Amino acid sequence: MKTQAVHDAWAAPEHILELRISINGQTYTATDVVSLTYDSGAMNGDAFALGSTYANSIKITFSHIVEGIELLNEVTPEIGIQLPDGSWDYTKLGVFVIDSEVNQDRNNSQTSLSATDRMVMMGSSYESKLTYPASLIDIITEVANIAGVKLNEADIARLPSIKVSAFPKGTTLRQVIGYVAQFTGGFATFDRDGLLDIRGLQDPNFVVSADNYVSKGLNKNETFYRIGGMQAEVTQSSKDDSGNDVNNTINLQAGSSAGSQIKLTNPAMTQDKLEDLYQQFRNINFYPYSLSWFADPSLEAGDWVTIEDNKGNEFKSPALGLTLTFGGGLTGSLKADTTVTASTNLFIRVNLIRK
């Protein structure tokens, strides 16, 4: 949690910024970098994506040729701001792995790379050795052990004491952590320390005033996004009389089938658990929006944010999508671009994000 002094420094009309980017034991600063972009998300999409497993990513262009960078090298970027007393505060964006070609443009003396957090490395099959029904904590711990990643143990220890049935063969590690996140009413992510985490929407009391967003940078739909009901598609495996595997798909419904729906696919979901989730989310509401702003990197995807318009009115919505761009200064975008559905099942599409 950042201090108010840090937030005030980011909100000030003028500030001095710095970068620290660690790669393969070498640290690079703002003088080494032309640009850095950061992309993250949680539960974002046309529908409220409960149990999302978004892969956060960065792209960096260096101002010179950087030798010795290879695929799978870890990249740890931090953005720093100078405080009024002359000290510096740095915010880590995450721990990323270079997952595509490192491009060296020797004509322009630049090096560029892309890196993604370890979510993209969770594609192998989940071969569980647990006894089912199994607890969510045991399942996520086993997933982390199979993948060779570390857990945010403090957050994982607070997962609800729910036991679920086994997942079908061929289910990937990434799918499993998404299913676990659905049962908690949250989303799966690799946090800014590079730890596998299950989070819910959080409220850090973050405010973006009209002074901090780009002129005409706010687009807001004046229709609330409200939950009408929750649907789950459950595919269950069984044996027929000949001993062959047979898949049966059933559709569960909690709440009304009219209005905006949270749609889940989860082979371990039950009607009782779906009803519990619906009760948890039935009163959620927010205005879909997009916002271009002079960013503060301490805000994370999955945080609620209070936004002030240019007339002084305030509304609170979640930051379901977050991007940051550093090019000497720091700008960013926030969004929650869910589709609002009227109770009569007429669709009101929210097209807010400029391409």
Short mmCIF file of C-alpha atoms in Angstrom, two decimals, residues 1-274:
data_model
loop_
_atom_site.label_atom_id
_atom_site.label_comp_id
_atom_site.label_asym_id
_atom_site.label_seq_id
_atom_site.Cartn_x
_atom_site.Cartn_y
_atom_site.Cartn_z
CA MET A 1 0.00 0.00 0.00
CA LYS A 2 1.45 3.33 -1.07
CA THR A 3 1.48 6.38 1.20
CA GLN A 4 -0.59 9.48 0.47
CA ALA A 5 2.67 11.33 -0.24
CA VAL A 6 3.36 8.94 -3.12
CA HIS A 7 -0.16 9.32 -4.56
CA ASP A 8 0.13 13.10 -4.25
CA ALA A 9 3.42 13.02 -6.14
CA TRP A 10 1.82 11.08 -9.00
CA ALA A 11 -1.16 13.42 -9.06
CA ALA A 12 1.02 16.54 -9.21
CA PRO A 13 1.12 18.35 -12.58
CA GLU A 14 4.90 17.98 -12.75
CA HIS A 15 7.10 15.14 -11.54
CA ILE A 16 10.43 13.47 -12.21
CA LEU A 17 10.31 9.79 -13.20
CA GLU A 18 12.83 7.00 -13.53
CA LEU A 19 12.91 3.36 -14.64
CA ARG A 20 14.69 0.33 -13.26
CA ILE A 21 14.56 -2.72 -15.53
CA SER A 22 16.40 -5.82 -14.40
CA ILE A 23 17.30 -8.44 -17.03
CA ASN A 24 19.80 -11.25 -16.56
CA GLY A 25 21.58 -9.48 -13.70
CA GLN A 26 21.82 -6.16 -15.55
CA THR A 27 19.85 -3.04 -14.60
CA TYR A 28 18.70 -0.53 -17.22
CA THR A 29 17.31 2.96 -16.56
CA ALA A 30 15.21 5.53 -18.37
CA THR A 31 18.24 6.73 -20.35
CA ASP A 32 18.42 3.25 -21.90
CA VAL A 33 14.76 3.11 -22.92
CA VAL A 34 12.75 4.69 -25.75
CA SER A 35 9.44 3.30 -24.53
CA LEU A 36 7.84 0.74 -22.22
CA THR A 37 4.22 -0.44 -22.41
CA TYR A 38 2.45 -2.57 -19.82
CA ASP A 39 -0.85 -4.38 -20.35
CA SER A 40 -2.92 -6.09 -17.65
CA GLY A 41 -6.48 -7.23 -17.10
CA ALA A 42 -8.91 -8.90 -14.72
CA MET A 43 -12.44 -10.14 -15.46
CA ASN A 44 -12.58 -7.94 -18.56
CA GLY A 45 -14.58 -8.66 -21.70
CA ASP A 46 -18.05 -8.40 -23.19
CA ALA A 47 -19.32 -10.28 -20.14
CA PHE A 48 -18.03 -10.00 -16.58
CA ALA A 49 -15.35 -12.68 -16.84
CA LEU A 50 -15.40 -14.36 -13.44
CA GLY A 51 -12.38 -16.66 -13.08
CA SER A 52 -10.29 -14.90 -15.73
CA THR A 53 -6.65 -15.93 -16.22
CA TYR A 54 -5.31 -12.86 -18.03
CA ALA A 55 -1.63 -12.94 -19.01
CA ASN A 56 -0.07 -9.56 -18.20
CA SER A 57 2.64 -8.39 -20.59
CA ILE A 58 5.21 -5.72 -21.36
CA LYS A 59 6.97 -4.41 -24.46
CA ILE A 60 10.25 -2.51 -24.23
CA THR A 61 12.25 -0.65 -26.86
CA PHE A 62 15.81 0.21 -25.84
CA SER A 63 17.69 3.21 -27.25
CA HIS A 64 20.73 1.10 -28.14
CA ILE A 65 21.75 -2.44 -29.01
CA VAL A 66 21.54 -4.69 -25.95
CA GLU A 67 23.57 -7.86 -26.25
CA GLY A 68 23.08 -11.11 -24.37
CA ILE A 69 19.30 -11.04 -23.93
CA GLU A 70 17.72 -14.44 -24.62
CA LEU A 71 14.37 -16.17 -24.64
CA LEU A 72 13.09 -17.07 -21.15
CA ASN A 73 15.21 -14.39 -19.44
CA GLU A 74 13.28 -12.75 -16.59
CA VAL A 75 12.41 -9.06 -16.88
CA THR A 76 11.48 -7.05 -13.78
CA PRO A 77 10.46 -3.44 -14.58
CA GLU A 78 9.89 -0.76 -11.95
CA ILE A 79 8.69 2.82 -12.39
CA GLY A 80 10.02 5.39 -9.93
CA ILE A 81 8.91 8.87 -8.94
CA GLN A 82 10.87 11.47 -6.99
CA LEU A 83 9.11 12.68 -3.84
CA PRO A 84 9.25 16.27 -2.52
CA ASP A 85 11.94 15.33 0.02
CA GLY A 86 14.21 14.11 -2.79
CA SER A 87 13.73 10.40 -2.10
CA TRP A 88 12.44 7.94 -4.69
CA ASP A 89 9.51 5.54 -4.62
CA TYR A 90 9.47 2.62 -7.08
CA THR A 91 6.48 0.52 -8.15
CA LYS A 92 7.15 -2.93 -9.54
CA LEU A 93 4.99 -3.91 -12.52
CA GLY A 94 5.58 -7.65 -12.27
CA VAL A 95 7.98 -10.42 -13.20
CA PHE A 96 7.92 -11.31 -16.89
CA VAL A 97 9.55 -13.89 -19.12
CA ILE A 98 10.78 -13.08 -22.63
CA ASP A 99 8.54 -15.24 -24.79
CA SER A 100 9.23 -14.05 -28.34
CA GLU A 101 12.15 -13.00 -30.49
CA VAL A 102 14.40 -10.20 -29.25
CA ASN A 103 14.66 -7.81 -32.19
CA GLN A 104 17.93 -5.93 -32.70
CA ASP A 105 17.55 -3.07 -35.19
CA ARG A 106 21.18 -2.29 -35.92
CA ASN A 107 20.28 0.37 -38.50
CA ASN A 108 18.53 2.46 -35.83
CA SER A 109 20.61 1.13 -32.93
CA GLN A 110 17.57 -0.12 -31.02
CA THR A 111 16.62 -3.36 -29.29
CA SER A 112 13.00 -4.36 -28.64
CA LEU A 113 11.50 -7.26 -26.72
CA SER A 114 8.17 -8.61 -25.52
CA ALA A 115 7.67 -10.48 -22.27
CA THR A 116 4.68 -12.06 -20.54
CA ASP A 117 4.10 -13.26 -17.02
CA ARG A 118 4.10 -16.97 -16.30
CA MET A 119 0.41 -17.36 -17.05
CA VAL A 120 1.37 -18.29 -20.62
CA MET A 121 3.47 -21.15 -19.25
CA MET A 122 0.46 -22.84 -17.64
CA GLY A 123 -0.70 -24.75 -20.71
CA SER A 124 0.32 -28.26 -19.70
CA SER A 125 -2.22 -30.84 -18.54
CA TYR A 126 -3.24 -31.07 -14.92
CA GLU A 127 -2.43 -34.60 -13.80
CA SER A 128 -3.71 -34.56 -10.24
CA LYS A 129 -2.73 -36.99 -7.51
CA LEU A 130 -5.16 -35.56 -4.95
CA THR A 131 -8.07 -37.41 -3.43
CA TYR A 132 -11.37 -35.85 -4.48
CA PRO A 133 -13.42 -33.99 -3.41
CA ALA A 134 -10.38 -31.76 -2.78
CA SER A 135 -10.04 -28.30 -1.25
CA LEU A 136 -9.33 -25.24 -3.37
CA ILE A 137 -6.10 -24.62 -1.45
CA ASP A 138 -4.84 -28.17 -2.10
CA ILE A 139 -5.70 -27.86 -5.80
CA ILE A 140 -3.98 -24.50 -6.35
CA THR A 141 -0.96 -25.70 -4.35
CA GLU A 142 -0.67 -28.79 -6.53
CA VAL A 143 -0.97 -26.67 -9.68
CA ALA A 144 1.85 -24.41 -8.48
CA ASN A 145 4.06 -27.41 -7.69
CA ILE A 146 3.45 -28.95 -11.13
CA ALA A 147 4.15 -25.64 -12.90
CA GLY A 148 7.19 -24.83 -10.75
CA VAL A 149 5.84 -21.41 -9.69
CA LYS A 150 5.51 -19.80 -6.27
CA LEU A 151 2.24 -18.90 -4.60
CA ASN A 152 1.15 -15.75 -2.83
CA GLU A 153 0.75 -17.87 0.28
CA ALA A 154 -0.94 -15.18 2.41
CA ASP A 155 -3.75 -14.71 -0.12
CA ILE A 156 -4.09 -18.41 -0.94
CA ALA A 157 -4.45 -19.23 2.77
CA ARG A 158 -7.60 -17.08 2.81
CA LEU A 159 -9.40 -19.05 0.09
CA PRO A 160 -12.80 -20.36 1.21
CA SER A 161 -12.97 -23.90 2.57
CA ILE A 162 -14.73 -25.34 -0.47
CA LYS A 163 -14.21 -28.87 -1.75
CA VAL A 164 -14.87 -29.71 -5.39
CA SER A 165 -14.98 -32.79 -7.57
CA ALA A 166 -12.21 -33.82 -9.96
CA PHE A 167 -11.64 -32.09 -13.29
CA PRO A 168 -11.73 -34.04 -16.58
CA LYS A 169 -8.57 -35.43 -18.12
CA GLY A 170 -6.85 -32.98 -20.43
CA THR A 171 -7.77 -29.94 -18.34
CA THR A 172 -4.84 -27.51 -18.39
CA LEU A 173 -3.22 -25.90 -15.37
CA ARG A 174 -4.48 -22.54 -16.58
CA GLN A 175 -8.05 -23.81 -16.83
CA VAL A 176 -7.84 -25.29 -13.34
CA ILE A 177 -6.72 -22.05 -11.70
CA GLY A 178 -9.53 -20.29 -13.54
CA TYR A 179 -12.04 -22.79 -12.15
CA VAL A 180 -10.63 -22.33 -8.65
CA ALA A 181 -10.92 -18.55 -9.04
CA GLN A 182 -14.56 -18.89 -10.13
CA PHE A 183 -15.46 -20.70 -6.92
CA THR A 184 -13.93 -17.84 -4.90
CA GLY A 185 -15.70 -15.13 -6.89
CA GLY A 186 -12.36 -13.82 -8.15
CA PHE A 187 -9.73 -14.15 -10.84
CA ALA A 188 -6.33 -15.81 -11.19
CA THR A 189 -3.25 -13.71 -11.79
CA PHE A 190 0.48 -13.50 -11.28
CA ASP A 191 0.93 -10.58 -8.92
CA ARG A 192 3.57 -7.88 -9.15
CA ASP A 193 6.04 -10.01 -7.22
CA GLY A 194 5.60 -12.81 -9.76
CA LEU A 195 3.54 -15.00 -7.39
CA LEU A 196 0.48 -16.99 -8.46
CA ASP A 197 -2.53 -15.46 -6.75
CA ILE A 198 -6.31 -15.67 -6.59
CA ARG A 199 -7.78 -12.21 -6.08
CA GLY A 200 -11.18 -10.62 -5.92
CA LEU A 201 -12.16 -7.06 -6.75
CA GLN A 202 -10.48 -4.81 -4.20
CA ASP A 203 -11.12 -1.21 -3.16
CA PRO A 204 -7.93 0.76 -2.40
CA ASN A 205 -9.93 4.04 -2.26
CA PHE A 206 -8.17 5.22 -5.42
CA VAL A 207 -9.46 8.44 -6.98
CA VAL A 208 -8.78 9.84 -10.46
CA SER A 209 -9.73 13.52 -10.59
CA ALA A 210 -10.53 15.39 -13.78
CA ASP A 211 -7.12 17.08 -13.50
CA ASN A 212 -5.45 13.70 -13.99
CA TYR A 213 -7.05 12.49 -17.18
CA VAL A 214 -6.31 13.51 -20.70
CA SER A 215 -8.67 16.14 -22.11
CA LYS A 216 -11.84 14.47 -23.38
CA GLY A 217 -10.29 11.17 -22.32
CA LEU A 218 -13.36 9.89 -20.46
CA ASN A 219 -16.12 7.93 -22.16
CA LYS A 220 -18.88 6.68 -19.89
CA ASN A 221 -22.01 4.69 -20.59
CA GLU A 222 -24.85 6.16 -18.54
CA THR A 223 -26.53 2.76 -18.19
CA PHE A 224 -25.53 0.68 -15.16
CA TYR A 225 -24.10 -2.78 -15.65
CA ARG A 226 -26.16 -4.95 -13.31
CA ILE A 227 -26.23 -8.70 -12.85
CA GLY A 228 -29.50 -10.32 -13.90
CA GLY A 229 -28.38 -13.88 -13.31
CA MET A 230 -25.56 -16.36 -13.51
CA GLN A 231 -25.25 -19.30 -15.88
CA ALA A 232 -22.89 -22.27 -15.79
CA GLU A 233 -22.21 -24.88 -18.45
CA VAL A 234 -21.13 -28.13 -16.81
CA THR A 235 -19.79 -31.06 -18.82
CA GLN A 236 -19.77 -34.32 -16.91
CA SER A 237 -18.14 -37.57 -17.98
CA SER A 238 -19.68 -40.99 -17.44
CA LYS A 239 -19.55 -44.51 -18.87
CA ASP A 240 -22.20 -46.00 -21.10
CA ASP A 241 -23.30 -49.63 -20.94
CA SER A 242 -20.36 -50.61 -23.16
CA GLY A 243 -17.82 -48.89 -20.95
CA ASN A 244 -17.22 -46.01 -23.35
CA ASP A 245 -16.70 -42.44 -22.11
CA VAL A 246 -19.75 -40.24 -22.60
CA ASN A 247 -19.85 -36.49 -22.02
CA ASN A 248 -23.09 -34.93 -20.85
CA THR A 249 -23.51 -31.16 -20.76
CA ILE A 250 -25.99 -29.52 -18.42
CA ASN A 251 -26.77 -25.82 -18.01
CA LEU A 252 -27.31 -24.35 -14.57
CA GLN A 253 -29.06 -21.05 -13.84
CA ALA A 254 -29.09 -18.85 -10.75
CA GLY A 255 -31.16 -15.69 -10.59
CA SER A 256 -33.10 -14.42 -13.58
CA SER A 257 -32.29 -15.56 -17.12
CA ALA A 258 -33.04 -11.98 -18.29
CA GLY A 259 -30.59 -9.12 -18.11
CA SER A 260 -26.80 -9.26 -17.99
CA GLN A 261 -25.49 -12.74 -17.25
CA ILE A 262 -22.23 -13.92 -15.75
CA LYS A 263 -21.54 -17.00 -17.86
CA LEU A 264 -19.27 -19.72 -16.52
CA THR A 265 -17.88 -22.95 -17.90
CA ASN A 266 -16.77 -25.14 -15.03
CA PRO A 267 -17.00 -28.96 -14.90
CA ALA A 268 -17.04 -28.98 -11.09
CA MET A 269 -19.78 -26.38 -10.64
CA THR A 270 -22.95 -27.36 -8.80
CA GLN A 271 -26.30 -25.63 -8.43
CA ASP A 272 -25.65 -24.84 -4.76
CA LYS A 273 -22.25 -23.30 -5.46
CA LEU A 274 -23.68 -21.29 -8.36
#
